[in-house]
Coordinates of C-alpha atoms and ligand atoms in Angstrom, one line a residue:
X1 CA 24.4 10.8 -6.0
X2 CA 22.9 14.2 -7.0
X3 CA 24.2 17.8 -5.2
X4 CA 21.0 18.8 -5.2
X5 CA 19.9 20.5 -1.0
X6 CA 16.1 19.6 -2.0
X7 CA 14.2 16.2 -1.8
X8 CA 12.2 15.4 -5.2
X9 CA 9.1 12.9 -5.2
X10 CA 7.9 11.5 -8.0
X11 CA 3.7 10.0 -8.2
X12 CA 2.3 8.6 -10.4
X13 CA -0.1 12.7 -12.5
X14 CA -3.2 11.1 -13.6
X15 CA -4.2 8.0 -12.6
X16 CA -5.1 5.0 -10.1
X17 CA -2.7 6.2 -7.5
X18 CA -2.5 10.3 -8.4
X19 CA -5.4 11.4 -5.7
X20 CA -4.4 8.3 -2.8
X21 CA -0.4 9.6 -3.2
X22 CA -0.7 13.3 -2.7
X23 CA -3.9 12.7 0.1
X24 CA -0.6 10.8 1.6
X25 CA 1.6 13.6 1.3
X26 CA -1.0 16.2 2.4
X27 CA -1.5 13.7 5.3
X28 CA 2.2 14.3 5.9
X29 CA 2.3 18.1 6.0
X30 CA 3.6 18.6 2.8
X31 CA 1.5 21.5 0.5
X32 CA 2.7 22.8 -2.7
X33 CA 2.3 25.1 -4.8
X34 CA -0.3 23.7 -7.6
X35 CA 0.3 23.9 -11.2
X36 CA -1.5 19.5 -11.3
X37 CA -1.0 20.1 -15.7
X38 CA 2.2 20.4 -14.6
X39 CA 5.7 18.2 -14.5
X40 CA 6.9 19.6 -11.2
X41 CA 5.4 20.7 -8.3
X42 CA 7.4 23.4 -6.0
X43 CA 7.5 21.7 -2.3
X44 CA 6.0 25.3 0.4
X45 CA 6.2 23.8 3.2
X46 CA 9.0 21.2 3.5
X47 CA 12.5 21.0 1.3
X48 CA 10.5 18.6 -0.6
X49 CA 9.4 18.9 -4.6
X50 CA 7.1 16.6 -6.7
X51 CA 7.9 15.2 -10.0
X52 CA 3.7 14.8 -11.4
X53 CA 4.9 11.7 -13.9
X54 CA 3.9 8.2 -15.7
X55 CA 3.3 5.9 -13.1
X56 CA 5.9 3.4 -15.2
X57 CA 8.8 6.5 -14.7
X58 CA 9.4 6.5 -11.7
X59 CA 11.7 3.0 -10.5
X60 CA 13.9 4.8 -14.2
X61 CA 14.2 8.5 -12.4
X62 CA 14.7 6.6 -9.2
X63 CA 18.1 4.9 -10.9
X64 CA 18.6 8.1 -13.0
X65 CA 19.3 10.0 -9.6
X66 CA 16.2 12.9 -11.2
X67 CA 14.6 11.7 -8.4
X68 CA 15.3 10.0 -4.3
X69 CA 11.7 8.8 -3.6
X70 CA 8.8 7.5 -5.7
X71 CA 5.0 6.4 -5.3
X72 CA 4.4 3.2 -7.3
X73 CA 2.6 -0.1 -7.3
X74 CA 4.4 -2.5 -6.3
X75 CA 3.8 -4.5 -9.7
X76 CA 5.2 -1.3 -12.1
X77 CA 8.2 -1.6 -9.1
X78 CA 8.8 -5.5 -9.0
X79 CA 8.5 -5.7 -12.9
X80 CA 11.3 -3.2 -13.8
X81 CA 14.0 -4.7 -10.1
X82 CA 13.5 -7.7 -12.7
X83 CA 14.3 -6.6 -15.5
X84 CA 17.4 -4.9 -13.9
X85 CA 18.9 -7.9 -12.4
X86 CA 20.7 -9.0 -15.5
X87 CA 23.6 -10.0 -14.7
X88 CA 23.4 -10.2 -11.0
X89 CA 24.0 -6.7 -10.5
X90 CA 22.2 -5.5 -7.1
X91 CA 18.3 -3.9 -8.1
X92 CA 19.0 0.1 -8.4
X93 CA 15.5 0.4 -6.3
X94 CA 14.2 -0.7 -3.1
X95 CA 10.6 -0.5 -1.5
X96 CA 10.6 1.5 1.8
X97 CA 7.0 1.2 3.2
X98 CA 3.8 -0.6 1.5
X99 CA 1.0 1.9 1.9
X100 CA -1.8 0.5 2.0
X101 CA -4.0 2.3 -1.6
X102 CA -4.0 0.6 -4.8
X103 CA -4.1 -3.1 -4.0
X104 CA -4.9 -5.9 -7.0
X105 CA -3.5 -8.8 -7.6
X106 CA -1.5 -9.4 -10.7
X107 CA -3.0 -12.5 -12.0
X108 CA -3.5 -15.6 -14.7
X109 CA -7.1 -15.4 -15.6
X110 CA -7.9 -18.5 -18.6
X111 CA -11.5 -18.3 -20.0
X112 CA -14.5 -19.1 -18.1
X113 CA -15.4 -22.7 -19.7
X114 CA -11.8 -23.8 -19.5
X115 CA -11.5 -26.9 -16.4
X116 CA -8.2 -25.6 -14.1
X117 CA -6.9 -27.1 -11.1
X118 CA -3.6 -26.0 -11.0
X119 CA -0.9 -24.0 -12.3
X120 CA 0.3 -27.4 -14.5
X121 CA -2.0 -26.5 -17.0
X122 CA -0.1 -23.9 -18.0
X123 CA 2.5 -26.0 -19.9
X124 CA 3.1 -25.7 -23.4
X125 CA 0.7 -22.7 -23.1
X126 CA 0.7 -18.7 -24.3
X127 CA 0.6 -16.7 -21.7
X128 CA -0.1 -12.7 -22.9
X129 CA 1.0 -9.9 -20.6
X130 CA 2.9 -6.5 -19.9
X131 CA 4.6 -8.0 -17.1
X132 CA 6.7 -10.7 -18.6
X133 CA 9.8 -10.5 -16.2
X134 CA 7.1 -11.1 -13.5
X135 CA 5.2 -13.6 -15.4
X136 CA 8.3 -15.7 -16.6
X137 CA 9.7 -15.4 -12.9
X138 CA 6.4 -16.9 -11.2
X139 CA 6.3 -19.5 -13.9
X140 CA 10.4 -20.8 -13.2
X141 CA 9.7 -20.7 -9.7
X142 CA 6.4 -23.1 -10.1
X143 CA 8.2 -25.5 -12.3
X144 CA 6.0 -24.5 -15.1
X145 CA 7.2 -23.8 -19.0
X146 CA 4.6 -21.9 -21.1
X147 CA 5.6 -19.2 -23.5
X148 CA 5.5 -15.8 -21.9
X149 CA 3.7 -13.1 -25.3
X150 CA 4.8 -9.6 -24.4
X151 CA 1.8 -7.2 -25.4
X152 CA 2.1 -3.7 -24.7
X153 CA -1.4 -2.6 -24.2
X154 CA -4.8 -4.1 -23.7
X155 CA -3.8 -7.6 -23.0
X156 CA -7.9 -9.0 -22.3
X157 CA -8.7 -9.0 -26.4
X158 CA -5.8 -11.6 -27.1
X159 CA -7.1 -14.9 -25.3
X160 CA -10.4 -13.4 -28.8
X161 CA -8.0 -12.8 -31.0
X162 CA -6.2 -16.1 -31.2
X163 CA -3.0 -14.6 -29.8
X164 CA -2.5 -16.3 -26.5
X165 CA -4.7 -18.9 -24.7
X166 CA -4.2 -17.5 -21.1
X167 CA -3.4 -13.6 -19.6
X168 CA -1.6 -12.1 -16.7
X169 CA -2.9 -8.8 -15.8
X170 CA -3.7 -6.5 -13.0
X171 CA -7.2 -7.9 -11.0
X172 CA -8.9 -6.2 -8.6
X173 CA -12.8 -6.0 -7.8
X174 CA -12.5 -8.8 -11.9
X175 CA -15.7 -6.7 -14.2
X176 CA -12.8 -6.4 -16.2
X177 CA -12.4 -10.6 -17.0
X178 CA -15.6 -11.0 -16.5
X179 CA -16.7 -8.4 -18.9
X180 CA -14.3 -10.6 -21.3
X181 CA -15.5 -13.4 -20.5
X182 CA -11.7 -14.6 -18.2
X183 CA -11.4 -15.7 -14.8
X184 CA -8.8 -15.5 -12.4
X185 CA -7.5 -18.0 -11.5
X186 CA -3.7 -18.0 -10.1
X187 CA -2.0 -15.4 -8.0
X188 CA 1.3 -14.1 -9.1
X189 CA 2.3 -11.1 -7.2
X190 CA -0.5 -9.0 -4.9
X191 CA 0.3 -5.3 -5.2
X192 CA -0.3 -2.7 -3.2
X193 CA 0.9 1.3 -3.9
X194 CA 4.6 1.2 -2.1
X195 CA 7.1 4.0 -1.0
X196 CA 10.2 3.3 -3.7
X197 CA 13.3 4.6 -3.0
X198 CA 17.1 4.1 -4.2
X199 CA 19.4 1.3 -3.2
X200 CA 21.1 3.9 -1.0
X201 CA 19.8 6.4 0.5
X202 CA 21.1 10.0 0.8
X203 CA 23.0 10.6 4.0
X204 CA 23.6 14.7 3.2
X205 CA 19.9 16.8 4.4
X206 CA 17.8 14.9 1.9
X207 CA 18.7 11.5 4.3
X208 CA 17.3 13.4 7.2
X209 CA 14.1 14.5 5.3
X210 CA 13.9 11.3 4.0
X211 CA 13.4 9.6 7.7
X212 CA 11.3 12.2 8.3
X213 CA 9.1 11.4 6.2
X214 CA 8.9 7.8 6.9
X215 CA 8.0 8.7 11.2
X216 CA 5.3 10.3 9.5
X217 CA 4.5 7.7 6.3
X218 CA 4.1 5.9 9.3
X219 CA 1.7 8.0 11.9
X220 CA -0.4 8.2 8.5
X221 CA -0.3 4.8 8.3
X222 CA -1.3 4.2 11.9
X223 CA -3.8 6.1 12.6
X224 CA -6.3 4.9 9.3
X225 CA -6.2 1.9 11.4
X226 CA -5.7 2.3 15.2
X227 CA -9.0 3.3 17.9
X228 CA -9.1 5.4 21.7
X229 CA -11.0 3.8 22.9
X230 CA -12.4 5.0 26.3
X231 CA -14.4 3.3 28.4
X232 CA -15.8 3.3 32.6
X233 CA -15.2 0.1 34.4
X234 CA -15.0 -1.0 38.1
X235 CA -11.5 -1.6 38.7
X236 CA -11.6 -5.2 39.4
X237 CA -12.9 -6.2 36.3
X238 CA -10.3 -4.0 33.9
X239 CA -8.2 -6.8 33.6
X240 CA -10.4 -8.8 31.3
X241 CA -11.9 -6.0 29.6
X242 CA -8.4 -5.4 28.4
X243 CA -8.1 -8.9 27.1
X244 CA -10.8 -8.0 25.5
X245 CA -9.1 -5.6 23.7
X246 CA -8.4 -5.8 19.4
X247 CA -4.6 -5.4 19.3
X248 CA -4.9 -2.4 23.0
X249 CA -2.2 -0.6 24.0
X250 CA -0.6 0.0 27.5
X251 CA -4.1 1.7 28.9
X252 CA -4.5 4.9 30.3
X253 CA -6.1 4.4 34.0
X254 CA -7.5 7.4 36.3
X255 CA -9.9 6.9 39.8
X256 CA -13.1 8.9 39.1
X257 CA -13.7 11.5 41.7
X258 CA -16.4 9.9 44.2
X259 CA -16.4 6.4 43.0
X260 CA -13.6 3.9 45.0
X261 CA -13.5 1.3 42.8
X262 CA -14.4 3.1 39.4
X263 CA -12.2 4.1 36.6
X264 CA -12.0 5.1 33.7
X265 CA -9.8 3.8 30.7
X266 CA -7.7 5.1 27.2
X267 CA -6.2 2.3 25.0
X268 CA -5.4 3.0 21.8
X269 CA -6.2 0.1 20.2
X270 CA -4.4 -0.7 16.7
X271 CA -7.0 -2.5 15.2
X272 CA -10.7 -2.1 13.5
X273 CA -13.1 -2.0 17.1
X274 CA -16.8 -4.5 15.7
X275 CA -19.9 -4.4 17.5
X276 CA -18.3 -7.7 18.9
X277 CA -15.7 -5.7 21.0
X278 CA -17.8 -3.5 21.8
X279 CA -20.2 -6.0 23.3
X280 CA -18.0 -9.1 24.7
X281 CA -16.2 -5.4 26.8
X282 CA -19.9 -4.4 28.1
X283 CA -20.2 -8.0 29.7
X284 CA -17.4 -7.9 31.5
X285 CA -17.8 -4.3 33.5
X286 CA -17.5 -1.8 30.6
X287 CA -19.6 0.7 30.9
X288 CA -20.0 4.5 28.6
X289 CA -17.2 3.3 26.0
X290 CA -16.9 5.8 23.5
X291 CA -14.6 5.2 20.0
X292 CA -12.8 7.6 18.3
X293 CA -10.8 8.0 15.4
X294 CA -7.6 9.8 15.6
X295 CA -5.9 12.5 13.7
X296 CA -2.5 12.4 13.9
X297 CA 0.4 9.6 16.2
X298 CA 4.4 10.1 16.6
X299 CA 5.5 7.1 18.3
Ligands
LIG301 P1 0.3 5.8 -16.4 O1 -0.7 7.0 -17.8 O2 0.7 6.4 -15.5 O3 0.9 4.9 -17.0 P2 -1.6 3.5 -16.5 O4 -2.3 3.0 -16.9 O5 -0.5 2.4 -16.6 O6 -1.0 5.1 -16.0 P3 -3.4 3.2 -13.7 O7 -3.9 2.5 -14.7 O8 -3.7 4.9 -13.6 O9 -1.5 3.2 -14.3 O10 -3.4 1.9 -12.6 C1 -1.5 2.5 -11.8 C2 -1.4 1.9 -10.8 O11 -3.1 1.5 -9.9 C3 -1.1 -0.3 -11.3 O12 -0.4 0.0 -11.9 C4 -1.5 -1.0 -9.9 O13 -0.1 -0.9 -9.2 C5 -2.8 -0.4 -9.0 N1 -4.0 -1.1 -9.5 C6 -5.6 -1.0 -8.8 N2 -5.6 -1.4 -9.5 C7 -5.9 -1.5 -10.8 C8 -6.6 -2.6 -11.2 N3 -7.9 -2.8 -10.8 N4 -6.0 -2.7 -12.1 C9 -4.7 -1.7 -12.9 N5 -3.9 -0.9 -11.8 C10 -4.6 -0.6 -11.0
LIG302 ZN1 0.9 3.2 -16.8

Protein backbone atom coordinates (compact mmCIF):
# COMPACT_ATOMS: atom_id res chain seq x y z
CA UNK A 1 0.00 0.00 0.00
CA UNK A 2 1.36 3.40 -0.95
CA UNK A 3 2.10 6.09 1.61
CA UNK A 4 -0.07 8.86 0.27
CA UNK A 5 -1.58 11.04 2.96
CA UNK A 6 -4.58 12.13 0.90
CA UNK A 7 -7.49 9.81 0.22
CA UNK A 8 -8.36 9.11 -3.42
CA UNK A 9 -11.78 8.16 -4.69
CA UNK A 10 -12.40 7.02 -8.27
CA UNK A 11 -15.78 7.76 -9.84
CA UNK A 12 -17.15 7.47 -13.37
CA UNK A 13 -16.06 10.39 -15.53
CA UNK A 14 -19.14 10.58 -17.71
CA UNK A 15 -22.03 8.16 -17.67
CA UNK A 16 -25.00 7.01 -15.70
CA UNK A 17 -23.25 7.07 -12.32
CA UNK A 18 -21.37 10.38 -12.61
CA UNK A 19 -23.91 12.94 -11.40
CA UNK A 20 -25.22 10.84 -8.54
CA UNK A 21 -21.68 10.00 -7.39
CA UNK A 22 -20.68 13.67 -7.31
CA UNK A 23 -23.94 14.57 -5.59
CA UNK A 24 -23.36 11.94 -2.88
CA UNK A 25 -19.84 13.21 -2.19
CA UNK A 26 -21.08 16.83 -2.12
CA UNK A 27 -23.73 15.86 0.44
CA UNK A 28 -20.94 14.30 2.50
CA UNK A 29 -19.31 17.74 2.64
CA UNK A 30 -16.62 17.13 0.03
CA UNK A 31 -15.88 19.87 -2.47
CA UNK A 32 -13.42 19.76 -5.32
CA UNK A 33 -11.57 22.20 -7.48
CA UNK A 34 -13.51 21.95 -10.73
CA UNK A 35 -11.74 20.33 -13.62
CA UNK A 36 -14.37 17.98 -14.96
CA UNK A 37 -12.55 17.54 -18.26
CA UNK A 38 -9.48 16.22 -16.49
CA UNK A 39 -8.72 12.96 -14.71
CA UNK A 40 -7.91 14.50 -11.33
CA UNK A 41 -9.93 16.81 -9.04
CA UNK A 42 -8.23 18.27 -5.98
CA UNK A 43 -10.30 18.13 -2.78
CA UNK A 44 -10.66 21.51 -1.11
CA UNK A 45 -12.68 20.86 2.03
CA UNK A 46 -10.87 17.67 3.11
CA UNK A 47 -7.73 15.79 2.01
CA UNK A 48 -9.82 13.68 -0.36
CA UNK A 49 -9.16 13.85 -4.11
CA UNK A 50 -11.18 12.50 -7.04
CA UNK A 51 -10.13 10.49 -10.04
CA UNK A 52 -12.55 10.62 -12.98
CA UNK A 53 -12.26 7.40 -14.97
CA UNK A 54 -14.21 4.84 -16.98
CA UNK A 55 -16.39 2.76 -14.68
CA UNK A 56 -14.66 -0.47 -15.78
CA UNK A 57 -11.32 0.93 -14.57
CA UNK A 58 -12.47 1.62 -11.01
CA UNK A 59 -11.85 -1.86 -9.52
CA UNK A 60 -8.42 -2.15 -11.16
CA UNK A 61 -7.33 1.22 -9.80
CA UNK A 62 -8.31 0.10 -6.31
CA UNK A 63 -6.50 -3.21 -6.74
CA UNK A 64 -3.38 -1.34 -7.92
CA UNK A 65 -3.51 1.05 -4.96
CA UNK A 66 -3.88 4.06 -7.28
CA UNK A 67 -7.00 4.97 -5.33
CA UNK A 68 -8.50 3.88 -2.01
CA UNK A 69 -12.22 3.94 -2.75
CA UNK A 70 -14.39 3.87 -5.84
CA UNK A 71 -18.01 4.25 -6.83
CA UNK A 72 -18.97 1.59 -9.35
CA UNK A 73 -21.87 -0.64 -10.33
CA UNK A 74 -22.06 -3.93 -8.44
CA UNK A 75 -22.26 -5.55 -11.89
CA UNK A 76 -18.77 -4.29 -12.79
CA UNK A 77 -17.28 -4.99 -9.36
CA UNK A 78 -18.68 -8.52 -9.03
CA UNK A 79 -17.65 -9.39 -12.59
CA UNK A 80 -14.08 -8.40 -11.80
CA UNK A 81 -14.11 -10.08 -8.38
CA UNK A 82 -15.12 -13.35 -10.05
CA UNK A 83 -12.51 -12.78 -12.75
CA UNK A 84 -9.77 -12.25 -10.17
CA UNK A 85 -10.72 -15.32 -8.13
CA UNK A 86 -8.66 -17.71 -10.27
CA UNK A 87 -6.21 -19.79 -8.26
CA UNK A 88 -8.32 -19.48 -5.12
CA UNK A 89 -6.85 -16.09 -4.21
CA UNK A 90 -9.03 -13.79 -2.15
CA UNK A 91 -10.64 -10.94 -4.12
CA UNK A 92 -8.56 -7.74 -4.09
CA UNK A 93 -11.60 -5.58 -3.36
CA UNK A 94 -14.91 -5.53 -1.56
CA UNK A 95 -18.19 -3.67 -1.32
CA UNK A 96 -18.34 -1.27 1.63
CA UNK A 97 -21.82 0.20 1.05
CA UNK A 98 -24.74 -0.01 -1.35
CA UNK A 99 -25.46 3.52 -2.48
CA UNK A 100 -29.08 3.32 -3.66
CA UNK A 101 -28.64 4.76 -7.18
CA UNK A 102 -27.75 3.28 -10.59
CA UNK A 103 -30.20 0.46 -9.96
CA UNK A 104 -30.48 -2.13 -12.72
CA UNK A 105 -30.53 -5.89 -13.28
CA UNK A 106 -28.18 -8.16 -15.16
CA UNK A 107 -30.70 -10.42 -16.86
CA UNK A 108 -31.03 -13.10 -19.48
CA UNK A 109 -33.36 -12.04 -22.31
CA UNK A 110 -34.82 -14.20 -25.05
CA UNK A 111 -36.61 -13.35 -28.31
CA UNK A 112 -40.22 -12.17 -27.74
CA UNK A 113 -41.63 -15.23 -29.49
CA UNK A 114 -39.70 -17.72 -27.33
CA UNK A 115 -41.98 -19.67 -24.98
CA UNK A 116 -40.00 -19.47 -21.73
CA UNK A 117 -40.73 -21.61 -18.65
CA UNK A 118 -37.48 -22.11 -16.77
CA UNK A 119 -33.70 -21.87 -16.96
CA UNK A 120 -33.36 -25.48 -18.17
CA UNK A 121 -34.34 -24.14 -21.59
CA UNK A 122 -30.95 -22.36 -21.73
CA UNK A 123 -29.22 -25.76 -21.93
CA UNK A 124 -27.13 -26.13 -25.06
CA UNK A 125 -27.90 -22.54 -26.11
CA UNK A 126 -25.45 -19.70 -26.80
CA UNK A 127 -25.86 -16.63 -24.58
CA UNK A 128 -24.09 -13.40 -25.57
CA UNK A 129 -22.87 -11.09 -22.80
CA UNK A 130 -20.23 -8.60 -21.71
CA UNK A 131 -20.41 -10.21 -18.24
CA UNK A 132 -18.98 -13.70 -18.91
CA UNK A 133 -17.92 -14.40 -15.30
CA UNK A 134 -21.24 -13.44 -13.71
CA UNK A 135 -23.19 -15.37 -16.32
CA UNK A 136 -21.00 -18.49 -16.10
CA UNK A 137 -21.23 -18.39 -12.30
CA UNK A 138 -25.03 -18.09 -12.43
CA UNK A 139 -25.35 -20.91 -14.99
CA UNK A 140 -23.19 -23.13 -12.81
CA UNK A 141 -25.19 -22.34 -9.67
CA UNK A 142 -28.39 -23.17 -11.55
CA UNK A 143 -26.89 -26.33 -12.98
CA UNK A 144 -27.43 -25.26 -16.58
CA UNK A 145 -24.86 -25.94 -19.27
CA UNK A 146 -25.08 -23.23 -21.90
CA UNK A 147 -22.23 -21.65 -23.83
CA UNK A 148 -21.23 -18.13 -22.90
CA UNK A 149 -20.45 -15.95 -25.92
CA UNK A 150 -18.22 -13.14 -24.68
CA UNK A 151 -18.82 -9.94 -26.65
CA UNK A 152 -17.34 -6.51 -26.05
CA UNK A 153 -20.01 -4.27 -27.56
CA UNK A 154 -23.79 -4.15 -27.89
CA UNK A 155 -25.06 -7.64 -27.21
CA UNK A 156 -28.73 -6.96 -27.94
CA UNK A 157 -28.29 -7.45 -31.68
CA UNK A 158 -26.48 -10.80 -31.31
CA UNK A 159 -29.63 -12.96 -31.65
CA UNK A 160 -30.63 -11.18 -34.89
CA UNK A 161 -27.10 -11.53 -36.25
CA UNK A 162 -27.17 -15.22 -35.41
CA UNK A 163 -24.07 -15.08 -33.20
CA UNK A 164 -26.08 -16.14 -30.12
CA UNK A 165 -29.53 -17.47 -29.22
CA UNK A 166 -30.07 -15.34 -26.12
CA UNK A 167 -28.40 -12.42 -24.39
CA UNK A 168 -27.44 -11.51 -20.82
CA UNK A 169 -27.29 -7.75 -20.35
CA UNK A 170 -28.13 -4.84 -18.04
CA UNK A 171 -31.79 -3.88 -17.93
CA UNK A 172 -33.53 -1.05 -16.13
CA UNK A 173 -36.71 -0.05 -17.94
CA UNK A 174 -36.58 -2.82 -20.54
CA UNK A 175 -37.02 -0.30 -23.39
CA UNK A 176 -33.80 -1.37 -25.15
CA UNK A 177 -34.85 -5.01 -24.98
CA UNK A 178 -38.32 -4.23 -26.32
CA UNK A 179 -36.81 -2.24 -29.19
CA UNK A 180 -34.85 -5.36 -30.13
CA UNK A 181 -37.83 -7.75 -29.82
CA UNK A 182 -36.37 -9.33 -26.68
CA UNK A 183 -37.92 -10.02 -23.27
CA UNK A 184 -36.29 -10.36 -19.84
CA UNK A 185 -36.80 -13.84 -18.37
CA UNK A 186 -34.21 -14.44 -15.61
CA UNK A 187 -32.32 -12.11 -13.26
CA UNK A 188 -28.64 -13.00 -12.83
CA UNK A 189 -27.73 -10.06 -10.55
CA UNK A 190 -29.57 -7.16 -8.89
CA UNK A 191 -27.22 -4.21 -9.22
CA UNK A 192 -26.80 -0.67 -7.97
CA UNK A 193 -23.88 1.66 -7.41
CA UNK A 194 -21.66 0.58 -4.53
CA UNK A 195 -18.73 2.04 -2.64
CA UNK A 196 -15.80 -0.29 -3.27
CA UNK A 197 -12.50 -0.54 -1.42
CA UNK A 198 -9.44 -2.76 -1.34
CA UNK A 199 -9.50 -5.99 0.67
CA UNK A 200 -7.66 -4.21 3.48
CA UNK A 201 -8.40 -0.65 4.51
CA UNK A 202 -5.43 1.64 5.20
CA UNK A 203 -4.79 2.09 8.95
CA UNK A 204 -3.27 5.56 8.71
CA UNK A 205 -5.05 8.94 8.39
CA UNK A 206 -6.69 7.67 5.23
CA UNK A 207 -8.36 4.91 7.27
CA UNK A 208 -9.78 7.58 9.60
CA UNK A 209 -11.00 9.58 6.62
CA UNK A 210 -12.71 6.46 5.27
CA UNK A 211 -14.43 5.88 8.63
CA UNK A 212 -15.64 9.47 8.66
CA UNK A 213 -16.83 9.28 5.08
CA UNK A 214 -18.73 6.04 5.79
CA UNK A 215 -20.51 7.67 8.74
CA UNK A 216 -21.48 10.61 6.53
CA UNK A 217 -22.60 8.34 3.69
CA UNK A 218 -24.77 6.38 6.13
CA UNK A 219 -26.32 9.67 7.24
CA UNK A 220 -26.91 10.81 3.64
CA UNK A 221 -28.51 7.50 2.68
CA UNK A 222 -30.64 7.52 5.82
CA UNK A 223 -32.02 11.04 5.34
CA UNK A 224 -33.11 10.17 1.80
CA UNK A 225 -35.84 7.94 3.21
CA UNK A 226 -36.30 9.28 6.73
CA UNK A 227 -38.87 11.89 7.69
CA UNK A 228 -39.59 13.90 10.82
CA UNK A 229 -43.24 13.43 11.83
CA UNK A 230 -44.89 15.87 14.26
CA UNK A 231 -48.39 15.93 15.69
CA UNK A 232 -50.59 16.85 18.67
CA UNK A 233 -52.71 14.26 20.44
CA UNK A 234 -54.22 13.33 23.79
CA UNK A 235 -51.57 11.70 25.98
CA UNK A 236 -53.80 8.60 26.25
CA UNK A 237 -53.74 8.07 22.47
CA UNK A 238 -49.96 8.33 22.22
CA UNK A 239 -49.13 4.66 22.28
CA UNK A 240 -51.67 3.58 19.68
CA UNK A 241 -50.64 6.41 17.36
CA UNK A 242 -46.97 5.54 17.66
CA UNK A 243 -47.69 1.93 16.76
CA UNK A 244 -49.05 3.16 13.41
CA UNK A 245 -45.80 4.86 12.43
CA UNK A 246 -43.71 2.82 9.99
CA UNK A 247 -40.29 2.02 11.43
CA UNK A 248 -40.60 4.85 13.95
CA UNK A 249 -37.89 5.67 16.45
CA UNK A 250 -38.21 6.84 20.05
CA UNK A 251 -40.50 9.89 20.04
CA UNK A 252 -39.94 13.17 21.86
CA UNK A 253 -43.08 14.09 23.82
CA UNK A 254 -43.65 17.67 25.02
CA UNK A 255 -46.52 18.96 27.19
CA UNK A 256 -48.61 21.78 25.71
CA UNK A 257 -49.03 24.87 27.89
CA UNK A 258 -52.59 25.19 29.19
CA UNK A 259 -53.79 21.82 27.86
CA UNK A 260 -53.34 19.18 30.55
CA UNK A 261 -53.92 16.00 28.61
CA UNK A 262 -52.52 17.13 25.25
CA UNK A 263 -48.98 16.54 24.07
CA UNK A 264 -46.90 17.62 21.08
CA UNK A 265 -44.90 14.74 19.63
CA UNK A 266 -42.04 14.44 17.19
CA UNK A 267 -40.57 11.23 15.86
CA UNK A 268 -38.19 10.17 13.10
CA UNK A 269 -39.49 7.53 10.73
CA UNK A 270 -37.07 5.48 8.68
CA UNK A 271 -39.59 4.60 6.03
CA UNK A 272 -41.88 6.42 3.63
CA UNK A 273 -44.98 7.95 5.23
CA UNK A 274 -48.10 7.59 3.09
CA UNK A 275 -51.47 9.39 3.23
CA UNK A 276 -52.84 6.13 4.61
CA UNK A 277 -50.50 6.33 7.62
CA UNK A 278 -51.60 9.91 8.33
CA UNK A 279 -55.30 9.06 8.00
CA UNK A 280 -54.89 6.09 10.37
CA UNK A 281 -53.07 8.31 12.86
CA UNK A 282 -55.84 10.89 12.63
CA UNK A 283 -58.45 8.24 13.39
CA UNK A 284 -56.37 7.23 16.42
CA UNK A 285 -56.50 10.82 17.74
CA UNK A 286 -53.60 12.70 16.14
CA UNK A 287 -54.10 16.31 14.95
CA UNK A 288 -51.97 18.95 13.28
CA UNK A 289 -49.76 16.38 11.64
CA UNK A 290 -46.63 17.52 9.83
CA UNK A 291 -44.19 15.42 7.85
CA UNK A 292 -40.86 17.12 7.20
CA UNK A 293 -37.88 16.06 5.09
CA UNK A 294 -34.53 15.81 6.88
CA UNK A 295 -31.47 17.68 5.75
CA UNK A 296 -28.69 15.99 7.70
CA UNK A 297 -28.38 13.19 10.22
CA UNK A 298 -25.51 11.90 12.36
CA UNK A 299 -26.15 8.99 14.68
P1 LIG B 1 -17.82 4.10 -19.32
O1 LIG B 1 -17.53 5.04 -20.42
O2 LIG B 1 -17.52 4.70 -17.97
O3 LIG B 1 -17.21 2.74 -19.50
P2 LIG B 1 -20.36 2.69 -19.64
O4 LIG B 1 -20.98 2.92 -20.97
O5 LIG B 1 -19.66 1.40 -19.37
O6 LIG B 1 -19.41 3.94 -19.33
P3 LIG B 1 -22.87 3.46 -18.34
O7 LIG B 1 -23.78 3.09 -19.45
O8 LIG B 1 -22.72 4.90 -17.99
O9 LIG B 1 -21.40 2.80 -18.47
O10 LIG B 1 -23.35 2.65 -17.06
C1 LIG B 1 -22.65 2.71 -15.86
C2 LIG B 1 -23.36 1.83 -14.85
O11 LIG B 1 -24.69 2.29 -14.66
C3 LIG B 1 -23.54 0.38 -15.23
O12 LIG B 1 -22.38 -0.40 -15.03
C4 LIG B 1 -24.66 -0.03 -14.27
O13 LIG B 1 -24.13 -0.35 -13.00
C5 LIG B 1 -25.51 1.23 -14.15
N1 LIG B 1 -26.78 1.18 -14.90
C6 LIG B 1 -28.01 1.51 -14.40
N2 LIG B 1 -28.97 1.33 -15.30
C7 LIG B 1 -28.40 0.87 -16.41
C8 LIG B 1 -28.89 0.48 -17.71
N3 LIG B 1 -30.16 0.54 -18.02
N4 LIG B 1 -27.99 0.08 -18.62
C9 LIG B 1 -26.68 0.06 -18.33
N5 LIG B 1 -26.17 0.39 -17.12
C10 LIG B 1 -27.01 0.79 -16.16
ZN1 LIG C 1 -17.91 0.97 -18.87
